[in-house]
Tab-separated table of C-alpha atoms and ligand atoms in Angstrom:
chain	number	residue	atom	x	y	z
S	1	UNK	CA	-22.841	-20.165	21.801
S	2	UNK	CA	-19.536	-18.358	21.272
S	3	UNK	CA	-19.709	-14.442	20.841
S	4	UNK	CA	-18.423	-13.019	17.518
S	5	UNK	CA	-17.231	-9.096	18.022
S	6	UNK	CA	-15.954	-7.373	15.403
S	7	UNK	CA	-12.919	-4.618	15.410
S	8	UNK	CA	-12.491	-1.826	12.779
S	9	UNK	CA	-9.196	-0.250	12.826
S	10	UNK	CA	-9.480	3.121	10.807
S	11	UNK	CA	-6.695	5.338	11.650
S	12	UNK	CA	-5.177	8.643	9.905
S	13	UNK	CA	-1.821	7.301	10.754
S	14	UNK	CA	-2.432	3.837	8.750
S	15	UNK	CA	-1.126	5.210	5.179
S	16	UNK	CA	1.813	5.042	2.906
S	17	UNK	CA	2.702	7.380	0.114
S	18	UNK	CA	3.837	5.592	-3.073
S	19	UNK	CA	4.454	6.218	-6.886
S	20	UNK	CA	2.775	3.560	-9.297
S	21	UNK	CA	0.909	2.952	-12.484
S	22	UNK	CA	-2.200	0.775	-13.382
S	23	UNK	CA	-1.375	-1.353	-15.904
S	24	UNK	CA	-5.123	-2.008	-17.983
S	25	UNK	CA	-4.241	-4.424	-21.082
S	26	UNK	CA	-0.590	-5.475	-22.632
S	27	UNK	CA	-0.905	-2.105	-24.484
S	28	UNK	CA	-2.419	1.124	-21.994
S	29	UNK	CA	-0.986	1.823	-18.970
S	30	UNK	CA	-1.635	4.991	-16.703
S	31	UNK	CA	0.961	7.692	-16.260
S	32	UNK	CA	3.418	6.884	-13.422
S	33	UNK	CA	1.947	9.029	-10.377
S	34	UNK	CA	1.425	8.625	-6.751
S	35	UNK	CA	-0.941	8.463	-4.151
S	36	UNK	CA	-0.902	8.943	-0.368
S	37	UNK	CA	-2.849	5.474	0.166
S	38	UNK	CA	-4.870	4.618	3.801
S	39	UNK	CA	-4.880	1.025	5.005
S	40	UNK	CA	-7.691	-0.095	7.614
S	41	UNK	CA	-8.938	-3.343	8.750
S	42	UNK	CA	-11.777	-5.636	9.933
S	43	UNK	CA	-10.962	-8.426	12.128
S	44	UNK	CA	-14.057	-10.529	13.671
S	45	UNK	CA	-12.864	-13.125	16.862
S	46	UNK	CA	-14.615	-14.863	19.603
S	47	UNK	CA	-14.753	-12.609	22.914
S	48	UNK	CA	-14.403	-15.632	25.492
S	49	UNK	CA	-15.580	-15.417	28.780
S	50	UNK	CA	-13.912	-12.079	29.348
S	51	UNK	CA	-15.998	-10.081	27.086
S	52	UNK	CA	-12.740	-9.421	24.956
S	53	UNK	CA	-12.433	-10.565	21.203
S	54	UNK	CA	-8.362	-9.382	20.387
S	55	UNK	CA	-6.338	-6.515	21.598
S	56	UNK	CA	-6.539	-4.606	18.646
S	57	UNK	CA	-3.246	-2.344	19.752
S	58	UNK	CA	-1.785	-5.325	18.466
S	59	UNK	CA	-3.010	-5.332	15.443
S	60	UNK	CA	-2.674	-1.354	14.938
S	61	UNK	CA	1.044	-2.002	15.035
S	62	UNK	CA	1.484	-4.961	12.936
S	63	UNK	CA	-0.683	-2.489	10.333
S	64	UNK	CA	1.695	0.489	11.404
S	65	UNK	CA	4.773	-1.482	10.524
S	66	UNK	CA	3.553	-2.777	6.991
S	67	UNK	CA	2.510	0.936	5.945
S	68	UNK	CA	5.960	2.002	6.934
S	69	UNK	CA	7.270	-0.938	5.107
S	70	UNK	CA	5.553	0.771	1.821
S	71	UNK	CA	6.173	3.921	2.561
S	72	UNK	CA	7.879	6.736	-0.161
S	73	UNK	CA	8.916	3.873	-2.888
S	74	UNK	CA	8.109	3.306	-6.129
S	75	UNK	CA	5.628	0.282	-6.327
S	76	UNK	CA	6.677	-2.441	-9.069
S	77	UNK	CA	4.594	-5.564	-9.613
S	78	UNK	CA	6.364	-8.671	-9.976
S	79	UNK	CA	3.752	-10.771	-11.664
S	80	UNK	CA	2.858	-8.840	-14.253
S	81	UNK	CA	1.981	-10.382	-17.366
S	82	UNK	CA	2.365	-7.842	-19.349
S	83	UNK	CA	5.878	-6.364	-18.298
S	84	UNK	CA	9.414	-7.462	-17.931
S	85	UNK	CA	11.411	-6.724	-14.764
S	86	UNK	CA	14.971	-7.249	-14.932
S	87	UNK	CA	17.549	-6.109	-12.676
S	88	UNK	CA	20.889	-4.037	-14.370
S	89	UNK	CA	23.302	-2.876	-11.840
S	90	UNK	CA	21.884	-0.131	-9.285
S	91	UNK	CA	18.396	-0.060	-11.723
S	92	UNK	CA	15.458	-2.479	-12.264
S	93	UNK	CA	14.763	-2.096	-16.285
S	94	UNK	CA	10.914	-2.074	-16.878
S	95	UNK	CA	9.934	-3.101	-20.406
S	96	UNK	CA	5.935	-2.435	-20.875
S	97	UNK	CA	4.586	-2.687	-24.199
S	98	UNK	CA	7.839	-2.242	-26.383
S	99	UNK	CA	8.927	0.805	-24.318
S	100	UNK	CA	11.531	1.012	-21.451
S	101	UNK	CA	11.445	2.405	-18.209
S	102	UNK	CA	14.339	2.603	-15.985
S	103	UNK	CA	14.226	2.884	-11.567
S	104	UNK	CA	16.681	2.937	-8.992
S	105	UNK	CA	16.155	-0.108	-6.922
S	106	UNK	CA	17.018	1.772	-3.568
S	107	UNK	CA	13.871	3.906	-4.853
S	108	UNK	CA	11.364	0.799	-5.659
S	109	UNK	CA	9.739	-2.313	-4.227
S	110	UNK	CA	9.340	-4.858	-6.313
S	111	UNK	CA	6.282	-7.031	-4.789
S	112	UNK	CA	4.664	-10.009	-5.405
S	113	UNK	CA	1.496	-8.765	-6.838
S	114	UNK	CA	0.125	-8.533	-10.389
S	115	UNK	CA	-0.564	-5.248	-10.759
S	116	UNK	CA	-0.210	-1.985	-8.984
S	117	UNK	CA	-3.848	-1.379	-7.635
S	118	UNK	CA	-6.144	-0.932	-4.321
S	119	UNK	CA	-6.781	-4.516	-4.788
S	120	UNK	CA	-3.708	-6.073	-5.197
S	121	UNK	CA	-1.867	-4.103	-2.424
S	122	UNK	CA	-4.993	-5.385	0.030
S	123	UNK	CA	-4.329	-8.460	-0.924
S	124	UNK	CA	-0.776	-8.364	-0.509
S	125	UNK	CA	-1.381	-6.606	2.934
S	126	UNK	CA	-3.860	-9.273	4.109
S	127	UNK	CA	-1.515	-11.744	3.413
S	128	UNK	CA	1.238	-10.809	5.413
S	129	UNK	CA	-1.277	-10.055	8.485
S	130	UNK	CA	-2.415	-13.386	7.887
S	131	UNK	CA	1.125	-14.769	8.609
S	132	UNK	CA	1.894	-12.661	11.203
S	133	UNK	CA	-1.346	-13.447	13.011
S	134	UNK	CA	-0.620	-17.191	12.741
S	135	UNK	CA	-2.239	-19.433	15.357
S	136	UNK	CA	-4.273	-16.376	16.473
S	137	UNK	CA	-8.025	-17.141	17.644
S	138	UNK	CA	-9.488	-15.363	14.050
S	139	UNK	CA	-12.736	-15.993	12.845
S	140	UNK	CA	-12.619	-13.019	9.787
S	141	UNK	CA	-10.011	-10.745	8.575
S	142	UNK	CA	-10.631	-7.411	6.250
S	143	UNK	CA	-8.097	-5.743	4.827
S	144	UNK	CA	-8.987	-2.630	2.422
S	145	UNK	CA	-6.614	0.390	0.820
S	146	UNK	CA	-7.603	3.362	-0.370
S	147	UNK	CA	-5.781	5.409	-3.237
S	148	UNK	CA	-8.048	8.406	-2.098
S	149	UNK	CA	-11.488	9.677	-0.156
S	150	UNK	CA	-14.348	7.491	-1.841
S	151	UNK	CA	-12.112	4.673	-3.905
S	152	UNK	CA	-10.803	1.023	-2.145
S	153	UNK	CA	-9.994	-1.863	-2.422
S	154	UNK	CA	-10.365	-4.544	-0.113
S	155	UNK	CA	-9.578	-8.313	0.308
S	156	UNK	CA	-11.082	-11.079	3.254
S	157	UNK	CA	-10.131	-14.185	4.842
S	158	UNK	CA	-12.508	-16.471	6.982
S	159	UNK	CA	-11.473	-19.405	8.815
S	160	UNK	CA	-14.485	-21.018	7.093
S	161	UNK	CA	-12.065	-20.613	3.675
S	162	UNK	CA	-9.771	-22.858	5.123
S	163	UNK	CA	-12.484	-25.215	7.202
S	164	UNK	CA	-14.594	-25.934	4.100
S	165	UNK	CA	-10.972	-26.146	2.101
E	1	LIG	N1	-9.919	-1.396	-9.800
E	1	LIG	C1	-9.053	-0.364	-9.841
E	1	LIG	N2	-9.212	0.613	-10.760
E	1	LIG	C2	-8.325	1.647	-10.774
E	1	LIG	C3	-7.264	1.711	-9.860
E	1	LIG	C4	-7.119	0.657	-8.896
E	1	LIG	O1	-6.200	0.656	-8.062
E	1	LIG	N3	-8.033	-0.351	-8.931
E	1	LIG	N4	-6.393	2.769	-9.874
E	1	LIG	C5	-6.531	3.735	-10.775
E	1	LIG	C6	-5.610	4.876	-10.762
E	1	LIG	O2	-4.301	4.518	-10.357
E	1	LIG	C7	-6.072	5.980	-9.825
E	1	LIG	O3	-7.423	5.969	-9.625
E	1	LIG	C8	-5.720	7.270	-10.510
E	1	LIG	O4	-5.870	8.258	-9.635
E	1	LIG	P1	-7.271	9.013	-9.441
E	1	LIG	O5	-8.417	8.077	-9.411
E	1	LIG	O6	-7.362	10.137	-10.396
E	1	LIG	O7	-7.025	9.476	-7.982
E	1	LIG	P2	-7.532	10.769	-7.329
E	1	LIG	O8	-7.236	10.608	-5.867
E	1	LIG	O9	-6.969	11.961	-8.050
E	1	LIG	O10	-9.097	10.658	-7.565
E	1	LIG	P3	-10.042	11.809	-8.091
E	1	LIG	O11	-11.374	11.116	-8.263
E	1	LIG	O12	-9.444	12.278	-9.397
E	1	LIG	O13	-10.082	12.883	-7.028
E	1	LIG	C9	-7.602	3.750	-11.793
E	1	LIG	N5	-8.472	2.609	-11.700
């Protein structure tokens, strides 16, 4: 039978500072504000015969390189259904609930999530280690974010998802 070890990648350096509001219904929003969010991960593979599941270095830098990817922007969702966001010259022009907001695009990502929260960001994040991991031996991957000590979010992938797909 094939043993299952499971790595937790936790580090201080895994974080990303970033501006953002929660969007909560088509009419109450949060402030715009920011947070100095953590990013850690569980990934679960088969150890072989060499008592070794994944080198997990490699995985601390693919998680390295998407917190530095998010780091000091503005965080705009792109699915939101319940704002507009249009691009006008060097700005992106935010219309939530009948009121305008205006932010430099050199200031803001605009990503392909619904809304800006722990959730949605570690989905987004355990997507992209998904692709990057491609063809990797992965039985279960964890990714959660943190907006602070004591509050996450956190979304998982098994390769039973896609067996039983
Ligand atoms: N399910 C979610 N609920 C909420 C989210 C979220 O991402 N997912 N986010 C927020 C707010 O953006 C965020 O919590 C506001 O900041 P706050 O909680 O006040 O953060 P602090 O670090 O200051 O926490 P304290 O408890 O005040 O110390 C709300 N809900």
């Amino acid at each position: 039978m094939e043993r299952l070890a499971t790595l937790y990648i936790d580090k201080e350096s895994h974080k990303f500072s970033a501006a953002h509001y929660t969007i909560f219904s088509a009419t109450e929003r949060e402030r715009l504000h920011g947070h100095n969010y953590s990013v850690s991960a569980m990934i679960a593979a088969p150890m072989g015969d060499n008592g070794f599941a994944a080198d997990y270095n490699v995985y601390k830098r693919r998680i390295k390189a998407l917190c530095d990817e998010l780091d000091e922007y503005m965080v705009l969702p792109k699915h939101s259904p319940h704002q507009s966001v249009v691009e006008d010259g060097e700005n992106y022009r935010v219309v939530f609930n009948g009121e305008e907001l205006q932010f430099l695009r050199s200031d803001t990502l605009l990503l392909p999530i619904v809304n800006a929260t722990v959730e949605e960001f570690a989905h987004y994040l355990l997507g992209r280690m998904l692709e990057e991991s491609a063809g990797e031996l992965i039985a279960e991957l964890q990714v959660c974010v943190a907006s602070g000590p004591g509050q996450k979010g956190c979304a998982s992938w098994s390769a039973m998802d896609d067996a039983i797909a």
